[in-house]
Amino acid sequence: MDVNAAVAAAAAIAGVLTGVIAMLAFRWSERDLKRPTRTSLHTDPVLPPGVDTVLSVLRSSAVVLDEADAVVKASSAAYALGLVRGGKLAVDPMLQMARDTRRDGEIRQVELDLPRRGSGRGEALAVSARVAPLGSRLVLLLVEDLTEARRIEAVRRDFVANVSHELKTPVGALSLLSEAVMDASDDPEAVERFAGRMQIEATRLTNLVQELIDLSRVQNDDPLEDAEPVRVDELVAEAIDRCRHQAGTKQITMAAGGTADLHVWGNRSKLAAALGNLVENAVNYSPARTRVGIAARRVNGSGGDIIEIAVTDQGIGISDKDKERIFERFYRVDPARSRATGGTGLGLAIVKHVAASHGGEVTVWSSEGQGSTFTLRLPEAGQARDRAHQHPAPDDEAGQSADSSPATPPYEPLPAPEVLP
């Protein structure tokens, strides 16, 4: 009996020990499953909480790299800029920055010029890249596109330089002429001659300041705030009346024609200024005893009927290289001739902005020695408001050529100038 009891006790003790050993083995294996291995350190990296959400709302292009330089997370903008290809960072300078930051933990920033994807003209993409550590294993790369900002800054810098130069010319002339008047105080004829020159320079300075104001106004104001139906016939008559004295001095005949009773929707004063600038240019750049024609017509467009107002001259014409730049601020085809006629180089820039702000455009056809035709294309009244909202006026493209030149003239050119005795 005692033997049986001893056997039973031994069996019970063995069972308890077996259970304890089994429990310890289970706990040990469970802990091993939770312990990171060498392989797991390089697979399936996880972003810190909230980082994914923050990256999704950033305007900058974002790329997150792991310790093997593999892309863990990249925004759609990063793919669009060509920063990420095949799961790897494709820009070597940025990749080297990421490796250096991973090694020493320092934040780095640099500006780079990258080749633009899909462009055969070699245009550079200006970017600012910033690299920072993200935890102990990841590196964050933020890339901001600076191309547009640099272009706007270049336009602003050129505009300021041009304005300074254009203002300095008449101001300097006035200063010199005033000294000449003082030195010639005892010579009435010289005083009268110098005073006449001073009036010319003062007028040029006044015109320049006024056109700068007009250009600023058409760029910043909404022309549809004071919009109304405007008769094209009245715009043409006003433009002709504005240039009648200049044309009469050069014996230039101005003729109006085309379809009558057409209407466009917009700001009357801005449209009159734009058409007046086109007619004034035609008169200024035409030889004496020639003709300037203004014609209007209605044409069918993809978004509705379009009113075309064409101004045709028999002037010196415009070369192909100049046609690409004539709508830039202060650009002159013939600087000497333009200054002789009092031109400021802002007239066509104003025309371009007025046309664009009204949902239209201005185009040019020209052939050297045969004259030019500038065509102002505007949506007909009733459709102009929708077109204007679809095509807002450019506010930072003043240094760019935004208008195309049709291969053939939209109107039949005027006949060759007839030399009168």
CSV table of C-alpha atoms in Angstrom, one decimal:
chain,number,residue,atom,x,y,z
A,1,MET,CA,0.0,0.0,0.0
A,2,ASP,CA,2.8,2.3,0.8
A,3,VAL,CA,4.5,1.4,-2.4
A,4,ASN,CA,1.5,2.3,-4.4
A,5,ALA,CA,1.2,5.6,-2.7
A,6,ALA,CA,4.8,6.4,-3.4
A,7,VAL,CA,4.4,5.6,-7.1
A,8,ALA,CA,1.3,7.8,-7.3
A,9,ALA,CA,3.1,10.7,-5.7
A,10,ALA,CA,6.1,10.3,-8.0
A,11,ALA,CA,3.7,10.3,-11.0
A,12,ALA,CA,2.0,13.4,-9.8
A,13,ILE,CA,5.3,15.2,-9.3
A,14,ALA,CA,6.4,14.2,-12.8
A,15,GLY,CA,3.2,15.5,-14.3
A,16,VAL,CA,3.6,18.9,-12.5
A,17,LEU,CA,7.2,19.2,-13.7
A,18,THR,CA,6.1,18.3,-17.3
A,19,GLY,CA,3.4,21.0,-17.2
A,20,VAL,CA,5.8,23.6,-15.9
A,21,ILE,CA,8.4,22.8,-18.6
A,22,ALA,CA,5.8,23.0,-21.3
A,23,MET,CA,4.5,26.4,-20.0
A,24,LEU,CA,8.1,27.7,-19.9
A,25,ALA,CA,8.8,26.5,-23.5
A,26,PHE,CA,5.6,28.2,-24.8
A,27,ARG,CA,6.4,31.5,-23.2
A,28,TRP,CA,10.0,31.3,-24.5
A,29,SER,CA,8.8,30.6,-28.1
A,30,GLU,CA,6.3,33.4,-27.8
A,31,ARG,CA,9.0,35.9,-26.8
A,32,ASP,CA,11.2,34.7,-29.7
A,33,LEU,CA,8.4,35.5,-32.1
A,34,LYS,CA,8.2,39.1,-30.8
A,35,ARG,CA,11.9,39.7,-30.9
A,36,PRO,CA,13.1,41.5,-34.1
A,37,THR,CA,15.5,39.5,-36.3
A,38,ARG,CA,18.2,40.7,-38.7
A,39,THR,CA,15.9,40.0,-41.6
A,40,SER,CA,12.9,41.8,-40.2
A,41,LEU,CA,15.0,45.0,-39.8
A,42,HIS,CA,15.2,45.3,-43.6
A,43,THR,CA,11.6,44.3,-44.5
A,44,ASP,CA,8.3,46.1,-44.3
A,45,PRO,CA,9.4,49.3,-42.6
A,46,VAL,CA,6.6,51.2,-40.9
A,47,LEU,CA,6.2,55.0,-40.9
A,48,PRO,CA,5.8,56.6,-37.5
A,49,PRO,CA,2.2,57.4,-36.5
A,50,GLY,CA,0.8,60.4,-38.3
A,51,VAL,CA,3.6,60.9,-40.8
A,52,ASP,CA,1.7,59.4,-43.7
A,53,THR,CA,-1.2,61.8,-43.1
A,54,VAL,CA,1.2,64.8,-42.8
A,55,LEU,CA,3.0,63.9,-46.0
A,56,SER,CA,-0.3,63.6,-47.9
A,57,VAL,CA,-1.1,67.3,-47.3
A,58,LEU,CA,2.3,68.8,-48.0
A,59,ARG,CA,2.7,70.9,-51.1
A,60,SER,CA,6.3,69.8,-51.4
A,61,SER,CA,7.2,66.5,-53.1
A,62,ALA,CA,8.0,64.0,-50.3
A,63,VAL,CA,10.1,60.8,-50.4
A,64,VAL,CA,10.8,58.5,-47.4
A,65,LEU,CA,13.9,56.2,-47.7
A,66,ASP,CA,14.9,53.3,-45.5
A,67,GLU,CA,18.4,52.2,-44.5
A,68,ALA,CA,18.8,50.4,-47.8
A,69,ASP,CA,17.9,53.5,-49.9
A,70,ALA,CA,14.6,51.9,-50.9
A,71,VAL,CA,11.6,54.2,-51.2
A,72,VAL,CA,9.1,53.5,-48.4
A,73,LYS,CA,6.7,56.3,-49.3
A,74,ALA,CA,6.6,58.9,-52.1
A,75,SER,CA,4.0,61.5,-53.0
A,76,SER,CA,2.5,61.7,-56.5
A,77,ALA,CA,4.3,65.0,-57.0
A,78,ALA,CA,7.6,63.2,-56.5
A,79,TYR,CA,6.7,60.8,-59.3
A,80,ALA,CA,5.6,63.7,-61.5
A,81,LEU,CA,8.9,65.4,-61.1
A,82,GLY,CA,10.8,62.3,-61.9
A,83,LEU,CA,12.4,61.9,-58.5
A,84,VAL,CA,11.4,58.3,-58.0
A,85,ARG,CA,11.8,55.6,-60.6
A,86,GLY,CA,11.5,51.8,-60.1
A,87,GLY,CA,11.2,52.2,-56.3
A,88,LYS,CA,14.5,54.1,-56.1
A,89,LEU,CA,15.5,57.7,-55.7
A,90,ALA,CA,16.6,58.7,-59.2
A,91,VAL,CA,18.6,61.9,-58.4
A,92,ASP,CA,22.1,61.1,-57.3
A,93,PRO,CA,22.9,64.3,-55.4
A,94,MET,CA,19.7,63.8,-53.3
A,95,LEU,CA,20.6,60.2,-52.7
A,96,GLN,CA,24.0,61.2,-51.5
A,97,MET,CA,22.5,63.8,-49.2
A,98,ALA,CA,20.2,61.1,-47.7
A,99,ARG,CA,23.1,58.8,-47.0
A,100,ASP,CA,25.1,61.5,-45.3
A,101,THR,CA,22.1,62.5,-43.2
A,102,ARG,CA,21.5,58.9,-42.2
A,103,ARG,CA,25.2,58.6,-41.2
A,104,ASP,CA,25.5,61.8,-39.0
A,105,GLY,CA,21.8,62.8,-38.4
A,106,GLU,CA,22.3,66.4,-39.7
A,107,ILE,CA,19.7,68.2,-41.7
A,108,ARG,CA,20.8,69.2,-45.2
A,109,GLN,CA,19.4,71.6,-47.8
A,110,VAL,CA,20.6,72.4,-51.4
A,111,GLU,CA,19.2,73.9,-54.6
A,112,LEU,CA,19.6,71.9,-57.8
A,113,ASP,CA,18.8,72.3,-61.5
A,114,LEU,CA,17.3,69.1,-62.8
A,115,PRO,CA,16.5,68.2,-66.4
A,116,ARG,CA,12.8,68.4,-67.1
A,117,ARG,CA,11.2,65.1,-68.1
A,118,GLY,CA,9.7,64.8,-71.5
A,119,SER,CA,11.2,68.1,-72.7
A,120,GLY,CA,13.5,68.0,-75.7
A,121,ARG,CA,14.5,71.7,-75.3
A,122,GLY,CA,16.8,71.1,-72.4
A,123,GLU,CA,14.7,73.2,-70.0
A,124,ALA,CA,16.0,73.0,-66.4
A,125,LEU,CA,13.8,72.4,-63.4
A,126,ALA,CA,14.9,74.4,-60.4
A,127,VAL,CA,14.2,72.7,-57.1
A,128,SER,CA,15.1,73.0,-53.4
A,129,ALA,CA,15.8,69.7,-51.6
A,130,ARG,CA,15.8,69.3,-47.8
A,131,VAL,CA,16.8,66.0,-46.1
A,132,ALA,CA,16.2,65.2,-42.4
A,133,PRO,CA,16.3,62.0,-40.3
A,134,LEU,CA,12.9,60.4,-39.6
A,135,GLY,CA,13.3,58.3,-36.5
A,136,SER,CA,16.3,56.0,-36.2
A,137,ARG,CA,15.9,54.1,-39.5
A,138,LEU,CA,14.2,56.4,-42.0
A,139,VAL,CA,15.2,59.5,-43.9
A,140,LEU,CA,12.7,62.2,-45.2
A,141,LEU,CA,13.4,64.1,-48.4
A,142,LEU,CA,11.3,67.2,-49.2
A,143,VAL,CA,11.6,68.8,-52.6
A,144,GLU,CA,10.0,72.1,-53.6
A,145,ASP,CA,9.7,73.2,-57.3
A,146,LEU,CA,11.2,76.7,-57.6
A,147,THR,CA,10.9,77.0,-61.3
A,148,GLU,CA,7.9,79.3,-61.4
A,149,ALA,CA,9.1,81.4,-58.6
A,150,ARG,CA,12.5,82.0,-60.3
A,151,ARG,CA,10.7,82.9,-63.6
A,152,ILE,CA,8.5,85.4,-61.8
A,153,GLU,CA,11.5,86.9,-60.1
A,154,ALA,CA,13.4,87.2,-63.4
A,155,VAL,CA,10.3,89.0,-65.0
A,156,ARG,CA,10.1,91.4,-62.0
A,157,ARG,CA,13.8,92.1,-62.1
A,158,ASP,CA,13.8,92.8,-65.9
A,159,PHE,CA,10.7,94.9,-65.5
A,160,VAL,CA,12.3,97.1,-62.8
A,161,ALA,CA,15.4,97.4,-64.9
A,162,ASN,CA,13.5,98.4,-68.0
A,163,VAL,CA,11.3,100.9,-66.2
A,164,SER,CA,14.4,102.5,-64.6
A,165,HIS,CA,16.1,102.8,-68.0
A,166,GLU,CA,13.0,104.2,-69.7
A,167,LEU,CA,12.4,106.8,-67.0
A,168,LYS,CA,16.0,107.8,-66.9
A,169,THR,CA,16.1,108.7,-70.6
A,170,PRO,CA,13.5,111.5,-70.6
A,171,VAL,CA,14.5,112.7,-67.1
A,172,GLY,CA,18.1,113.0,-68.2
A,173,ALA,CA,17.1,114.8,-71.3
A,174,LEU,CA,15.0,117.3,-69.4
A,175,SER,CA,17.9,118.0,-67.0
A,176,LEU,CA,20.3,118.7,-69.9
A,177,LEU,CA,17.8,120.8,-71.7
A,178,SER,CA,17.0,122.9,-68.7
A,179,GLU,CA,20.8,123.6,-68.3
A,180,ALA,CA,20.9,124.6,-72.0
A,181,VAL,CA,18.0,127.0,-71.5
A,182,MET,CA,19.8,128.6,-68.6
A,183,ASP,CA,23.0,129.0,-70.6
A,184,ALA,CA,21.1,130.4,-73.6
A,185,SER,CA,19.0,132.9,-71.6
A,186,ASP,CA,20.2,135.8,-73.8
A,187,ASP,CA,19.3,133.9,-77.1
A,188,PRO,CA,15.5,133.8,-77.6
A,189,GLU,CA,15.7,131.5,-80.5
A,190,ALA,CA,17.8,128.9,-78.6
A,191,VAL,CA,15.5,129.1,-75.6
A,192,GLU,CA,12.5,128.5,-77.9
A,193,ARG,CA,14.2,125.5,-79.5
A,194,PHE,CA,15.3,124.0,-76.2
A,195,ALA,CA,11.8,124.6,-74.7
A,196,GLY,CA,10.2,122.7,-77.6
A,197,ARG,CA,12.5,119.8,-77.0
A,198,MET,CA,11.6,119.9,-73.3
A,199,GLN,CA,7.9,119.7,-74.1
A,200,ILE,CA,8.6,116.6,-76.3
A,201,GLU,CA,10.5,114.9,-73.5
A,202,ALA,CA,7.9,115.8,-70.9
A,203,THR,CA,5.2,114.4,-73.1
A,204,ARG,CA,7.2,111.2,-73.6
A,205,LEU,CA,7.6,110.9,-69.8
A,206,THR,CA,3.9,111.5,-69.2
A,207,ASN,CA,3.0,108.9,-71.8
A,208,LEU,CA,5.3,106.4,-70.2
A,209,VAL,CA,3.9,106.9,-66.7
A,210,GLN,CA,0.4,106.7,-68.0
A,211,GLU,CA,1.0,103.5,-69.8
A,212,LEU,CA,2.7,102.0,-66.7
A,213,ILE,CA,-0.5,102.9,-64.8
A,214,ASP,CA,-2.7,101.4,-67.6
A,215,LEU,CA,-0.7,98.2,-67.7
A,216,SER,CA,-0.9,97.8,-63.9
A,217,ARG,CA,-4.6,98.4,-64.0
A,218,VAL,CA,-5.4,95.9,-66.7
A,219,GLN,CA,-3.3,93.3,-64.9
A,220,ASN,CA,-4.9,93.8,-61.5
A,221,ASP,CA,-8.5,94.8,-62.2
A,222,ASP,CA,-11.4,92.6,-63.2
A,223,PRO,CA,-12.7,94.0,-66.5
A,224,LEU,CA,-16.0,92.3,-66.0
A,225,GLU,CA,-16.9,94.2,-62.9
A,226,ASP,CA,-17.9,97.2,-65.0
A,227,ALA,CA,-18.7,95.2,-68.1
A,228,GLU,CA,-21.4,96.1,-70.6
A,229,PRO,CA,-22.2,95.4,-74.3
A,230,VAL,CA,-19.9,97.5,-76.4
A,231,ARG,CA,-20.5,98.4,-80.0
A,232,VAL,CA,-17.5,97.5,-82.2
A,233,ASP,CA,-18.3,100.3,-84.6
A,234,GLU,CA,-17.9,102.8,-81.7
A,235,LEU,CA,-14.6,101.3,-80.7
A,236,VAL,CA,-13.3,101.6,-84.3
A,237,ALA,CA,-14.5,105.2,-84.6
A,238,GLU,CA,-12.9,106.2,-81.4
A,239,ALA,CA,-9.5,104.6,-82.3
A,240,ILE,CA,-9.6,106.4,-85.7
A,241,ASP,CA,-10.4,109.7,-84.1
A,242,ARG,CA,-7.5,109.2,-81.6
A,243,CYS,CA,-5.0,108.8,-84.4
A,244,ARG,CA,-6.5,111.2,-86.9
A,245,HIS,CA,-3.9,114.0,-86.3
A,246,GLN,CA,-0.9,111.7,-86.6
A,247,ALA,CA,-2.3,110.1,-89.7
A,248,GLY,CA,-3.0,113.5,-91.3
A,249,THR,CA,0.5,114.7,-90.6
A,250,LYS,CA,1.9,111.7,-92.6
A,251,GLN,CA,-1.0,111.8,-95.2
A,252,ILE,CA,-2.0,108.3,-94.2
A,253,THR,CA,-5.6,107.3,-95.1
A,254,MET,CA,-7.5,105.4,-92.5
A,255,ALA,CA,-10.5,103.2,-93.7
A,256,ALA,CA,-13.0,101.2,-91.6
A,257,GLY,CA,-15.0,98.3,-92.9
A,258,GLY,CA,-16.3,94.8,-92.3
A,259,THR,CA,-19.5,93.7,-90.6
A,260,ALA,CA,-21.6,96.4,-88.9
A,261,ASP,CA,-23.5,96.3,-85.7
A,262,LEU,CA,-21.3,93.8,-83.8
A,263,HIS,CA,-21.1,93.8,-80.0
A,264,VAL,CA,-18.6,92.5,-77.5
A,265,TRP,CA,-18.9,92.3,-73.7
A,266,GLY,CA,-16.4,94.0,-71.5
A,267,ASN,CA,-14.9,97.2,-70.1
A,268,ARG,CA,-15.4,99.9,-72.7
A,269,SER,CA,-12.4,102.1,-71.7
A,270,LYS,CA,-10.0,99.1,-71.7
A,271,LEU,CA,-11.2,97.8,-75.0
A,272,ALA,CA,-10.9,101.3,-76.6
A,273,ALA,CA,-7.4,101.7,-75.2
A,274,ALA,CA,-6.3,98.3,-76.7
A,275,LEU,CA,-7.7,98.9,-80.1
A,276,GLY,CA,-6.4,102.5,-80.1
A,277,ASN,CA,-2.9,101.1,-79.3
A,278,LEU,CA,-3.1,98.8,-82.4
A,279,VAL,CA,-4.2,101.6,-84.7
A,280,GLU,CA,-1.6,104.0,-83.3
A,281,ASN,CA,1.2,101.5,-83.9
A,282,ALA,CA,-0.1,101.0,-87.4
A,283,VAL,CA,0.1,104.7,-88.1
A,284,ASN,CA,3.5,105.2,-86.4
A,285,TYR,CA,5.1,102.3,-88.4
A,286,SER,CA,3.6,103.1,-91.8
A,287,PRO,CA,5.4,105.2,-94.4
A,288,ALA,CA,3.8,108.5,-95.5
A,289,ARG,CA,1.0,108.3,-98.1
A,290,THR,CA,-0.1,104.8,-97.3
A,291,ARG,CA,-3.3,103.2,-95.9
A,292,VAL,CA,-4.3,101.7,-92.6
A,293,GLY,CA,-7.5,99.6,-92.6
A,294,ILE,CA,-9.6,98.5,-89.6
A,295,ALA,CA,-12.2,95.7,-90.3
A,296,ALA,CA,-14.5,93.7,-88.0
A,297,ARG,CA,-16.2,90.4,-88.6
A,298,ARG,CA,-17.9,87.5,-86.9
A,299,VAL,CA,-16.4,84.0,-87.1
A,300,ASN,CA,-17.5,80.7,-85.7
A,301,GLY,CA,-15.3,79.4,-82.8
A,302,SER,CA,-15.3,76.2,-80.8
A,303,GLY,CA,-16.8,77.9,-77.8
A,304,GLY,CA,-19.2,80.2,-79.7
A,305,ASP,CA,-19.0,83.1,-82.1
A,306,ILE,CA,-15.9,85.3,-82.1
A,307,ILE,CA,-15.6,88.9,-83.1
A,308,GLU,CA,-12.4,89.7,-84.9
A,309,ILE,CA,-11.1,93.3,-85.3
A,310,ALA,CA,-8.2,93.4,-87.6
A,311,VAL,CA,-5.8,96.4,-88.1
A,312,THR,CA,-3.8,96.2,-91.3
A,313,ASP,CA,-1.0,98.5,-92.3
A,314,GLN,CA,1.5,98.9,-95.2
A,315,GLY,CA,4.4,99.4,-92.9
A,316,ILE,CA,7.9,98.0,-92.6
A,317,GLY,CA,6.7,94.6,-91.4
A,318,ILE,CA,8.0,92.4,-88.6
A,319,SER,CA,10.7,89.7,-88.9
A,320,ASP,CA,10.0,86.2,-87.6
A,321,LYS,CA,12.4,86.5,-84.6
A,322,ASP,CA,10.7,89.8,-83.6
A,323,LYS,CA,7.2,88.4,-83.9
A,324,GLU,CA,8.0,86.0,-81.0
A,325,ARG,CA,8.8,89.0,-78.6
A,326,ILE,CA,6.7,92.0,-79.7
A,327,PHE,CA,4.2,91.4,-76.9
A,328,GLU,CA,6.8,91.7,-74.2
A,329,ARG,CA,7.0,94.8,-72.1
A,330,PHE,CA,9.4,97.5,-73.5
A,331,TYR,CA,10.4,95.4,-76.5
A,332,ARG,CA,10.7,97.4,-79.7
A,333,VAL,CA,11.2,96.1,-83.2
A,334,ASP,CA,13.1,99.2,-84.1
A,335,PRO,CA,14.2,101.1,-81.0
A,336,ALA,CA,15.4,104.2,-82.8
A,337,ARG,CA,12.2,104.5,-84.8
A,338,SER,CA,10.1,103.9,-81.8
A,339,ARG,CA,11.7,106.6,-79.7
A,340,ALA,CA,11.5,109.0,-82.6
A,341,THR,CA,7.7,108.4,-82.6
A,342,GLY,CA,7.4,108.6,-78.8
A,343,GLY,CA,6.8,104.9,-78.4
A,344,THR,CA,7.2,103.4,-74.9
A,345,GLY,CA,7.2,99.7,-75.8
A,346,LEU,CA,4.2,99.0,-73.6
A,347,GLY,CA,1.3,99.3,-76.0
A,348,LEU,CA,1.2,95.7,-77.3
A,349,ALA,CA,1.7,94.4,-73.7
A,350,ILE,CA,-1.4,96.3,-72.7
A,351,VAL,CA,-3.3,94.9,-75.7
A,352,LYS,CA,-2.3,91.4,-74.8
A,353,HIS,CA,-3.5,91.7,-71.2
A,354,VAL,CA,-6.8,93.4,-72.2
A,355,ALA,CA,-7.6,90.6,-74.7
A,356,ALA,CA,-6.7,87.8,-72.3
A,357,SER,CA,-8.7,89.4,-69.4
A,358,HIS,CA,-11.8,89.5,-71.7
A,359,GLY,CA,-11.4,85.9,-72.7
A,360,GLY,CA,-9.8,86.6,-76.0
A,361,GLU,CA,-6.4,86.9,-77.6
A,362,VAL,CA,-4.4,89.0,-80.0
A,363,THR,CA,-2.5,87.6,-83.0
A,364,VAL,CA,-0.2,89.0,-85.6
A,365,TRP,CA,0.5,88.2,-89.3
A,366,SER,CA,3.4,90.1,-90.8
A,367,SER,CA,5.8,90.0,-93.7
A,368,GLU,CA,8.8,92.2,-93.9
A,369,GLY,CA,8.3,95.0,-96.5
A,370,GLN,CA,4.5,94.1,-96.9
A,371,GLY,CA,3.0,95.3,-93.7
A,372,SER,CA,1.3,93.7,-90.7
A,373,THR,CA,-2.1,92.7,-89.6
A,374,PHE,CA,-2.9,92.6,-85.8
A,375,THR,CA,-6.1,90.8,-85.0
A,376,LEU,CA,-8.0,91.3,-81.7
A,377,ARG,CA,-10.2,88.3,-81.2
A,378,LEU,CA,-13.0,88.7,-78.5
A,379,PRO,CA,-16.1,86.6,-77.7
A,380,GLU,CA,-19.3,88.1,-78.9
A,381,ALA,CA,-21.5,89.7,-76.3
A,382,GLY,CA,-23.5,87.1,-74.4
A,383,GLN,CA,-20.7,84.5,-74.5
A,384,ALA,CA,-17.8,86.7,-73.4
A,385,ARG,CA,-18.3,86.3,-69.6
A,386,ASP,CA,-18.0,82.5,-69.7
A,387,ARG,CA,-14.9,82.7,-72.0
A,388,ALA,CA,-13.3,85.2,-69.7
A,389,HIS,CA,-13.6,82.9,-66.7
A,390,GLN,CA,-12.1,80.0,-68.7
A,391,HIS,CA,-9.1,82.0,-69.9
A,392,PRO,CA,-8.0,84.5,-67.1
A,393,ALA,CA,-5.4,87.1,-67.9
A,394,PRO,CA,-1.8,86.1,-67.3
A,395,ASP,CA,-0.3,88.0,-64.4
A,396,ASP,CA,3.4,86.9,-64.6
A,397,GLU,CA,4.0,86.2,-68.2
A,398,ALA,CA,5.0,89.7,-69.2
A,399,GLY,CA,8.4,88.4,-70.1
A,400,GLN,CA,7.0,85.6,-72.2
A,401,SER,CA,5.7,85.5,-75.7
A,402,ALA,CA,2.1,84.3,-75.4
A,403,ASP,CA,0.6,84.9,-78.8
A,404,SER,CA,0.9,82.9,-82.0
A,405,SER,CA,1.2,84.1,-85.5
A,406,PRO,CA,-1.0,82.4,-88.1
A,407,ALA,CA,0.7,81.1,-91.2
A,408,THR,CA,-1.5,83.1,-93.5
A,409,PRO,CA,-3.0,86.5,-93.0
A,410,PRO,CA,-6.6,86.5,-91.5
A,411,TYR,CA,-7.5,89.3,-93.9
A,412,GLU,CA,-6.3,90.1,-97.3
A,413,PRO,CA,-3.3,92.5,-97.0
A,414,LEU,CA,-3.8,96.0,-98.4
A,415,PRO,CA,-2.3,96.6,-101.8
A,416,ALA,CA,1.2,97.9,-102.1
A,417,PRO,CA,1.6,101.5,-101.1
A,418,GLU,CA,0.9,103.9,-104.0
A,419,VAL,CA,3.5,106.7,-104.1
A,420,LEU,CA,1.7,109.9,-104.7
A,421,PRO,CA,3.4,113.0,-106.3
